[in-house]
Coordinates of C-alpha atoms and ligand atoms in Angstrom, one line a residue:
M183 CA 12.1 2.0 18.6
G184 CA 15.6 3.1 19.3
R185 CA 16.8 6.6 19.5
G186 CA 19.0 5.9 16.6
N187 CA 15.9 5.4 14.5
L188 CA 14.5 8.7 15.6
R189 CA 17.6 10.6 14.9
R190 CA 17.9 9.0 11.4
S191 CA 14.3 9.7 10.5
R192 CA 14.5 13.3 11.5
R193 CA 16.6 14.0 8.5
L194 CA 14.3 12.3 6.0
G195 CA 13.5 15.2 3.6
T196 CA 12.2 13.3 0.6
V197 CA 10.9 9.8 -0.2
D198 CA 13.9 9.3 -2.3
E199 CA 16.1 9.9 0.8
A200 CA 14.0 7.3 2.7
R201 CA 14.7 4.9 -0.2
R202 CA 18.4 5.4 -0.1
R203 CA 18.5 5.0 3.7
A204 CA 16.4 1.8 3.5
C205 CA 18.9 0.5 1.0
R206 CA 21.7 1.0 3.5
R207 CA 19.8 -0.4 6.5
V208 CA 18.1 -3.7 5.3
P209 CA 19.7 -6.7 3.5
R210 CA 19.7 -6.5 -0.3
I211 CA 16.9 -9.2 -0.6
V212 CA 14.6 -7.1 1.5
F213 CA 15.3 -3.9 -0.3
D214 CA 14.9 -5.6 -3.7
Y215 CA 11.6 -7.1 -2.5
I216 CA 10.3 -3.5 -1.7
D217 CA 11.9 -1.7 -4.6
G218 CA 11.5 -4.2 -7.5
G219 CA 8.8 -4.8 -10.1
A220 CA 7.8 -7.6 -12.5
G221 CA 9.6 -8.5 -15.6
A222 CA 11.6 -5.6 -17.1
E223 CA 10.0 -3.2 -14.6
S224 CA 8.6 -1.2 -17.5
T225 CA 5.1 -0.7 -15.9
M226 CA 6.8 0.3 -12.7
R227 CA 8.7 3.0 -14.5
A228 CA 5.7 4.0 -16.6
N229 CA 3.7 4.9 -13.5
I230 CA 6.3 7.5 -12.6
A231 CA 6.7 8.7 -16.2
A232 CA 3.0 9.2 -16.5
L233 CA 2.9 11.3 -13.3
E234 CA 5.7 13.4 -14.7
A235 CA 3.9 13.9 -18.0
V236 CA 1.0 15.6 -16.2
G237 CA 1.7 19.3 -16.1
F238 CA 0.2 21.9 -13.7
E239 CA -1.9 24.9 -14.8
P240 CA -1.4 27.3 -11.9
R241 CA -3.5 30.5 -11.2
M242 CA -1.6 33.5 -10.0
G243 CA -2.7 36.2 -7.6
V244 CA -5.3 34.2 -5.8
T245 CA -3.4 32.4 -3.0
R246 CA -4.1 33.5 0.6
G247 CA -1.4 33.4 3.3
I248 CA -2.0 31.8 6.7
P249 CA -4.0 29.6 7.4
G250 CA -3.0 27.7 4.3
P251 CA -5.2 25.6 2.0
D252 CA -7.4 22.8 3.3
V253 CA -5.5 19.6 2.5
S254 CA -8.1 17.3 4.0
T255 CA -10.6 15.2 2.0
T256 CA -13.2 12.5 2.6
V257 CA -13.0 8.9 1.5
L258 CA -16.0 6.6 2.1
G259 CA -17.6 9.2 4.3
R260 CA -14.6 9.6 6.6
R261 CA -12.5 12.7 6.9
L262 CA -8.8 12.2 6.1
S263 CA -6.1 14.8 7.0
M264 CA -4.7 14.5 3.5
P265 CA -5.5 12.7 0.2
V266 CA -2.8 10.1 0.9
V267 CA -3.8 6.7 2.4
V268 CA -1.2 4.2 3.6
G269 CA -1.7 1.2 1.2
P270 CA -1.4 -2.5 1.8
V271 CA 2.2 -3.8 1.8
G272 CA 3.0 -7.4 2.6
F273 CA 5.9 -8.7 4.8
T274 CA 6.5 -5.4 6.5
R275 CA 7.8 -7.2 9.6
V276 CA 10.8 -8.3 7.5
M277 CA 11.6 -4.6 6.9
E278 CA 11.4 -3.6 10.6
P279 CA 9.9 -5.4 13.5
G280 CA 7.2 -2.8 14.1
G281 CA 5.8 -3.7 10.6
D282 CA 2.1 -3.1 10.1
V283 CA 1.6 -2.0 13.7
A284 CA 4.2 0.8 13.2
G285 CA 2.6 1.8 9.8
A286 CA -0.9 1.8 11.4
R287 CA 0.2 3.9 14.3
A288 CA 1.9 6.4 12.0
A289 CA -1.1 6.7 9.7
G290 CA -3.5 6.9 12.7
A291 CA -1.5 9.7 14.3
A292 CA -1.2 11.5 10.9
G293 CA -5.0 11.5 10.7
T294 CA -5.2 9.4 7.6
G295 CA -6.1 5.8 6.6
F296 CA -4.2 2.5 6.8
V297 CA -4.8 -0.6 4.8
M298 CA -3.5 -3.8 6.4
S299 CA -2.3 -6.4 3.9
S300 CA -3.4 -10.1 4.3
M301 CA 0.4 -10.9 4.0
S302 CA 1.1 -9.6 7.4
A303 CA 3.2 -11.1 10.2
H304 CA 0.9 -9.2 12.7
T305 CA -2.6 -10.1 13.5
P306 CA -5.6 -7.9 12.6
S307 CA -6.2 -7.2 16.3
E308 CA -2.6 -6.1 16.9
V309 CA -2.8 -3.7 14.0
S310 CA -6.2 -2.5 15.0
A311 CA -5.0 -1.8 18.6
G312 CA -2.0 0.2 17.2
F313 CA -4.2 2.3 14.9
A314 CA -6.9 2.9 17.5
G315 CA -4.2 3.8 20.1
A316 CA -3.0 6.6 17.8
A317 CA -6.2 7.7 16.1
G318 CA -8.8 7.1 18.8
D319 CA -11.0 4.8 16.7
T320 CA -10.7 2.5 13.7
D321 CA -12.9 4.4 11.2
R322 CA -10.1 4.8 8.8
L323 CA -8.6 1.4 9.1
W324 CA -9.2 -1.0 6.2
F325 CA -8.3 -4.7 5.7
Q326 CA -7.0 -6.0 2.3
L327 CA -8.1 -9.5 1.4
Y328 CA -6.3 -12.2 -0.4
P329 CA -8.0 -15.6 -0.3
L330 CA -5.3 -17.3 1.7
G331 CA -6.6 -20.7 2.5
G332 CA -9.2 -20.5 -0.2
R333 CA -12.8 -19.4 0.5
R334 CA -12.7 -21.0 4.0
G335 CA -9.6 -19.1 4.9
A336 CA -10.9 -15.8 3.4
E337 CA -14.1 -16.2 5.4
K338 CA -12.1 -16.5 8.6
M339 CA -10.0 -13.5 7.8
I340 CA -13.1 -11.4 7.0
D341 CA -14.6 -12.4 10.3
R342 CA -11.4 -11.6 12.2
A343 CA -11.0 -8.2 10.5
A344 CA -14.7 -7.3 11.3
A345 CA -14.2 -8.4 14.9
A346 CA -11.1 -6.3 15.2
G347 CA -13.0 -3.2 14.1
F348 CA -11.7 -2.7 10.5
S349 CA -14.1 -0.4 8.7
S350 CA -13.7 -1.3 5.0
L351 CA -12.6 -4.4 3.1
V352 CA -10.2 -4.0 0.2
I353 CA -10.3 -6.8 -2.3
T354 CA -7.2 -7.0 -4.5
V355 CA -8.1 -8.5 -7.9
D356 CA -4.8 -8.3 -9.8
T357 CA -3.0 -11.0 -8.0
Q358 CA -4.4 -14.2 -9.6
I359 CA -0.8 -15.5 -9.2
H360 CA 2.3 -13.7 -8.3
G361 CA 4.0 -11.6 -10.9
N362 CA 7.5 -12.5 -12.1
R363 CA 9.6 -10.3 -9.9
E364 CA 13.0 -11.0 -11.4
R365 CA 15.0 -9.4 -8.5
D366 CA 13.3 -11.9 -6.1
V367 CA 14.0 -14.8 -8.5
R368 CA 17.7 -13.6 -8.7
N369 CA 17.9 -13.4 -4.9
R370 CA 16.3 -16.9 -4.7
V371 CA 13.4 -15.7 -2.8
S372 CA 10.9 -18.4 -3.6
M373 CA 7.6 -17.8 -5.5
P374 CA 5.1 -17.2 -4.2
L375 CA 7.2 -15.0 -2.0
R376 CA 8.3 -16.5 1.2
L377 CA 10.7 -14.3 3.1
D378 CA 11.1 -16.7 6.0
A379 CA 14.0 -17.0 8.4
R380 CA 15.6 -19.8 6.3
T381 CA 15.7 -17.7 3.2
V382 CA 17.3 -14.9 5.1
A383 CA 19.8 -17.3 6.7
R384 CA 20.8 -18.7 3.3
L385 CA 21.8 -15.2 2.4
A386 CA 23.8 -14.8 5.5
P387 CA 26.7 -12.7 4.0
G388 CA 24.4 -9.9 2.9
V389 CA 22.5 -10.1 6.2
V390 CA 25.6 -9.9 8.3
A391 CA 26.5 -6.7 6.5
R392 CA 23.4 -5.1 8.0
P393 CA 24.0 -5.6 11.7
R394 CA 21.4 -3.1 12.9
W395 CA 18.7 -4.8 10.9
L396 CA 19.9 -8.2 12.1
L397 CA 19.9 -7.2 15.7
D398 CA 16.3 -5.8 15.4
A399 CA 15.1 -9.0 13.6
A400 CA 16.8 -11.2 16.1
R401 CA 15.2 -9.4 19.0
D402 CA 11.9 -9.9 17.3
R403 CA 12.8 -13.6 17.0
F404 CA 12.5 -13.5 13.1
R405 CA 8.7 -13.6 13.3
F406 CA 8.2 -13.4 9.5
E407 CA 5.4 -16.0 9.2
I408 CA 2.1 -14.6 7.7
K409 CA -0.1 -14.5 10.8
A410 CA -3.4 -13.9 9.0
A411 CA -2.8 -17.1 7.0
A412 CA -1.3 -19.1 9.7
S413 CA -4.5 -18.7 11.7
T414 CA -7.0 -19.5 9.1
G415 CA -7.4 -23.0 10.5
S416 CA -8.9 -23.4 13.9
I417 CA -7.0 -21.4 16.6
E418 CA -5.5 -24.6 17.9
Q419 CA -4.5 -26.0 14.5
P420 CA -3.2 -23.2 12.3
V421 CA -2.6 -24.0 8.6
S422 CA 0.9 -23.2 7.4
T423 CA 1.6 -20.2 5.2
E424 CA 2.5 -22.7 2.5
E425 CA -0.8 -24.5 2.6
A426 CA -2.7 -21.2 2.7
L427 CA -0.8 -19.9 -0.4
V428 CA -1.5 -23.1 -2.3
E429 CA -5.2 -22.9 -1.7
W430 CA -5.1 -19.2 -2.8
A431 CA -3.4 -20.2 -6.1
L432 CA -6.1 -22.9 -6.7
S433 CA -8.9 -20.4 -6.3
P434 CA -8.0 -16.8 -6.9
L435 CA -10.9 -14.3 -6.4
R436 CA -13.3 -13.8 -9.2
W437 CA -16.3 -11.6 -9.7
D438 CA -18.6 -14.4 -8.9
D439 CA -17.1 -14.6 -5.4
F440 CA -18.4 -11.1 -4.6
P441 CA -22.0 -12.1 -3.6
W442 CA -20.7 -14.2 -0.7
I443 CA -18.1 -11.6 0.3
R444 CA -20.8 -8.9 0.2
E445 CA -23.0 -11.0 2.4
R446 CA -20.3 -11.7 4.9
W447 CA -18.6 -8.3 5.2
P448 CA -20.8 -5.7 7.0
G449 CA -19.0 -2.5 5.7
P450 CA -18.0 -0.9 2.4
L451 CA -16.1 -3.0 -0.2
V452 CA -13.2 -1.5 -2.1
V453 CA -11.9 -3.2 -5.2
K454 CA -8.2 -2.7 -5.8
G455 CA -6.4 -3.4 -9.1
V456 CA -8.7 -2.2 -11.9
L457 CA -7.2 -0.4 -15.0
S458 CA -10.1 -0.1 -17.4
G459 CA -13.5 1.5 -17.5
D460 CA -15.0 -2.0 -18.1
D461 CA -13.5 -3.6 -15.1
A462 CA -14.4 -0.6 -12.9
R463 CA -18.0 -1.0 -14.0
R464 CA -17.9 -4.7 -13.1
A465 CA -16.5 -3.8 -9.7
V466 CA -19.3 -1.3 -9.1
D467 CA -21.9 -3.8 -10.3
A468 CA -20.4 -6.3 -7.9
G469 CA -21.0 -3.9 -5.0
A470 CA -17.9 -1.9 -4.7
S471 CA -18.2 1.5 -2.9
A472 CA -14.8 2.5 -4.2
V473 CA -12.3 1.3 -6.7
V474 CA -8.5 1.7 -6.7
V475 CA -6.9 2.1 -10.1
S476 CA -3.7 0.1 -9.6
N477 CA -1.3 -2.1 -11.4
H478 CA 0.2 -3.2 -8.1
G479 CA 3.1 -0.8 -8.5
G480 CA 4.2 -2.7 -11.6
R481 CA 4.7 -5.8 -9.6
Q482 CA 2.2 -8.1 -11.4
L483 CA 1.8 -8.0 -15.2
D484 CA 4.7 -6.1 -16.7
G485 CA 3.4 -4.2 -19.7
M486 CA 0.2 -3.1 -18.1
A487 CA -0.9 0.5 -18.6
A488 CA 0.5 3.2 -16.3
T489 CA -2.1 4.1 -13.7
M490 CA -2.6 7.9 -14.4
P491 CA -4.1 7.5 -17.9
A492 CA -6.1 4.5 -16.6
L493 CA -7.4 6.8 -13.8
V494 CA -8.8 9.2 -16.4
E495 CA -10.6 6.4 -18.2
V496 CA -12.0 4.9 -14.9
V497 CA -13.2 8.3 -13.6
D498 CA -15.0 9.0 -16.9
A499 CA -16.6 5.5 -16.7
V500 CA -17.7 5.3 -13.1
G501 CA -16.8 8.5 -11.3
D502 CA -20.5 9.5 -11.0
R503 CA -21.3 6.1 -9.3
T504 CA -18.4 5.4 -7.0
E505 CA -15.3 6.9 -5.4
V506 CA -12.1 6.3 -7.4
L507 CA -8.7 6.1 -5.8
V508 CA -5.4 5.4 -7.5
D509 CA -1.8 4.3 -6.7
G510 CA 1.5 3.7 -8.4
G511 CA 4.6 5.9 -8.4
I512 CA 3.4 8.4 -5.7
R513 CA 6.7 9.8 -4.3
R514 CA 5.7 13.4 -3.7
G515 CA 2.7 15.4 -2.5
A516 CA 2.6 17.0 -5.9
D517 CA 1.9 13.5 -7.4
A518 CA -1.1 13.2 -5.1
V519 CA -2.3 16.6 -6.1
K520 CA -2.1 15.6 -9.8
A521 CA -4.0 12.4 -9.2
V522 CA -6.8 14.3 -7.3
A523 CA -7.0 16.9 -10.1
L524 CA -7.5 14.0 -12.6
G525 CA -10.4 12.8 -10.5
A526 CA -9.1 10.6 -7.7
R527 CA -10.5 11.1 -4.2
A528 CA -7.1 10.1 -2.8
V529 CA -4.0 8.1 -3.6
L530 CA -2.5 5.0 -1.9
I531 CA 1.2 4.8 -1.2
G532 CA 3.1 1.5 -1.3
R533 CA 6.8 1.8 -1.6
A534 CA 6.9 5.3 -0.2
W535 CA 6.0 4.2 3.3
A536 CA 7.8 0.9 3.0
Y537 CA 11.0 2.8 2.4
G538 CA 10.3 4.9 5.5
L539 CA 9.6 1.9 7.6
A540 CA 12.7 0.1 6.3
A541 CA 14.8 3.2 6.8
A542 CA 13.8 4.1 10.4
G543 CA 10.7 2.2 11.7
E544 CA 7.6 4.1 12.8
P545 CA 9.3 7.5 12.9
G546 CA 10.4 6.9 9.3
V547 CA 6.8 6.3 8.2
T548 CA 5.7 9.4 10.2
Q549 CA 8.3 11.4 8.5
V550 CA 7.4 10.2 5.0
L551 CA 3.7 11.1 5.7
S552 CA 4.7 14.5 6.9
V553 CA 6.9 15.2 3.9
L554 CA 4.0 14.3 1.6
R555 CA 1.5 16.4 3.5
A556 CA 3.8 19.4 3.4
D557 CA 4.2 19.0 -0.3
V558 CA 0.5 18.8 -0.9
D559 CA 0.1 22.1 1.0
R560 CA 2.9 23.7 -0.9
T561 CA 1.7 22.5 -4.2
L562 CA -1.9 23.9 -3.6
R563 CA -0.5 27.3 -2.7
L564 CA 1.7 27.4 -5.8
L565 CA -1.2 26.3 -7.9
G566 CA -3.5 28.9 -6.5
C567 CA -6.0 26.3 -5.3
P568 CA -7.8 26.8 -2.0
S569 CA -8.3 23.1 -1.1
V570 CA -7.9 19.5 -2.1
E571 CA -11.6 19.4 -2.6
A572 CA -11.5 22.3 -5.1
L573 CA -9.0 20.5 -7.4
D574 CA -10.3 19.5 -10.8
R575 CA -8.9 18.9 -14.3
S576 CA -8.6 22.7 -15.0
Y577 CA -5.5 22.7 -12.7
V578 CA -3.6 20.2 -14.9
R579 CA -2.5 19.7 -18.4
I580 CA -3.3 16.2 -19.6
P581 CA -1.1 14.7 -22.3
G582 CA -3.0 14.8 -25.6
D583 CA -2.8 11.0 -26.3
W584 CA -4.4 9.9 -23.0
Ligands
FMN657 C1 6.7 -4.4 -0.9 C2 5.3 -4.4 -1.4 C3 4.3 -5.3 -1.0 C4 3.0 -5.2 -1.4 N1 2.1 -6.0 -0.9 C5 0.8 -5.9 -1.3 C6 -0.2 -6.7 -0.7 O1 0.1 -7.5 0.2 N2 -1.5 -6.5 -1.1 C7 -1.8 -5.6 -2.1 O2 -3.0 -5.4 -2.4 N3 -0.9 -4.8 -2.6 C8 0.4 -4.9 -2.2 N4 1.3 -4.1 -2.8 C9 0.9 -3.1 -3.8 C10 0.7 -1.8 -3.1 O3 -0.5 -1.8 -2.3 C11 0.4 -0.7 -4.2 O4 -0.6 -1.0 -5.1 C12 1.7 -0.3 -4.9 O5 2.8 -0.4 -4.1 C13 1.6 1.1 -5.5 O6 2.8 1.5 -6.1 P1 4.0 2.3 -5.4 O7 4.7 1.3 -4.6 O8 4.8 2.8 -6.6 O9 3.4 3.4 -4.6 C14 2.7 -4.2 -2.4 C15 3.6 -3.3 -2.8 C16 4.9 -3.4 -2.3 C17 5.9 -2.3 -2.8

């Protein structure tokens, strides 16, 4: 991590600033991969519009001074320093060589959780070592599963994640195939996404205009290959990313896969990607200890519901049986406060930390997390709420038609 990165990240005052800086630092294809959504991007925009439609109902004359409100919470029995978990984002090594290791270190040091994507160019043990180095243990480290390499590949990934000390397994159920991300299509990034060195080279003019990124990637020897997938064969004979992706497309995860996953994975299961009370009930019946209300940040089926109204439905359906988390459009601490008031235990962030990483590496992620934490604190004080755990629906005004 160069000093330049540190200097740049010091000035990140908002997630939007991280986004703008990321746009300037990485090639257009990388920025579009982070920033874009599926189809007309209407679901992506709807997530943010729904957050904006939730109003606050503050209480005056009750806020105490120093120390401030307790912004910590618990998820799956582990204490988190704030209700914001760093969610799974694929291909982070293309954004900055530190990739998932940098994200895990920043999350670990911030006292919150990190979810490693299956689509990572780092190995589970590299990410685990990074997280443990910063946090002291891996209690808040989760692994997100895609069945790369079919059931056989998924079993190997589950075993490797367990061996590396990951505490929970997140199963993403909304990626039967990849959504139609039109920016990626326009940039000729092939579907399913493969941001390999050849693709980047083909777009040489845009890449050359980003010399700092190019230098970092060259020093890292353009190691963009998905490691989790590449190693699903025997250690000596890895299967290629391409083969692993084909097997995934042939057999996306279904509810009837949960019994064998349940048997194989020793810890809690989290199901990510439900948007209705019915699917949330199915997830709980299948053994989920938590569900994440998510439309993949609007990157899968454009036209799907925004996540905040779906959160209300899911909490009402299964909130008494399971923990409910949510993601989509979280750009400020106040957004996380709204989600918790609506019934979520915590939010996941996707683009917010990817922008930080692409803008300035690990310090950029650290800065984004600290901006979000400060805004959760400030929002609680202005709301007149003593703690994240005291938040409930009386602190927000829910649009009448939800
Ligand atoms: C660049 C990028 C890559 C992603 N990769 C994955 C992934 O590998 N697995 C997964 O479950 N979700 C993935 N997601 C979805 C996020 O985990 C999360 O659901 C979404 O980003 C939330 O919306 P937000 O970006 O508006 O915060 C990705 C999101 C982005 C932006």
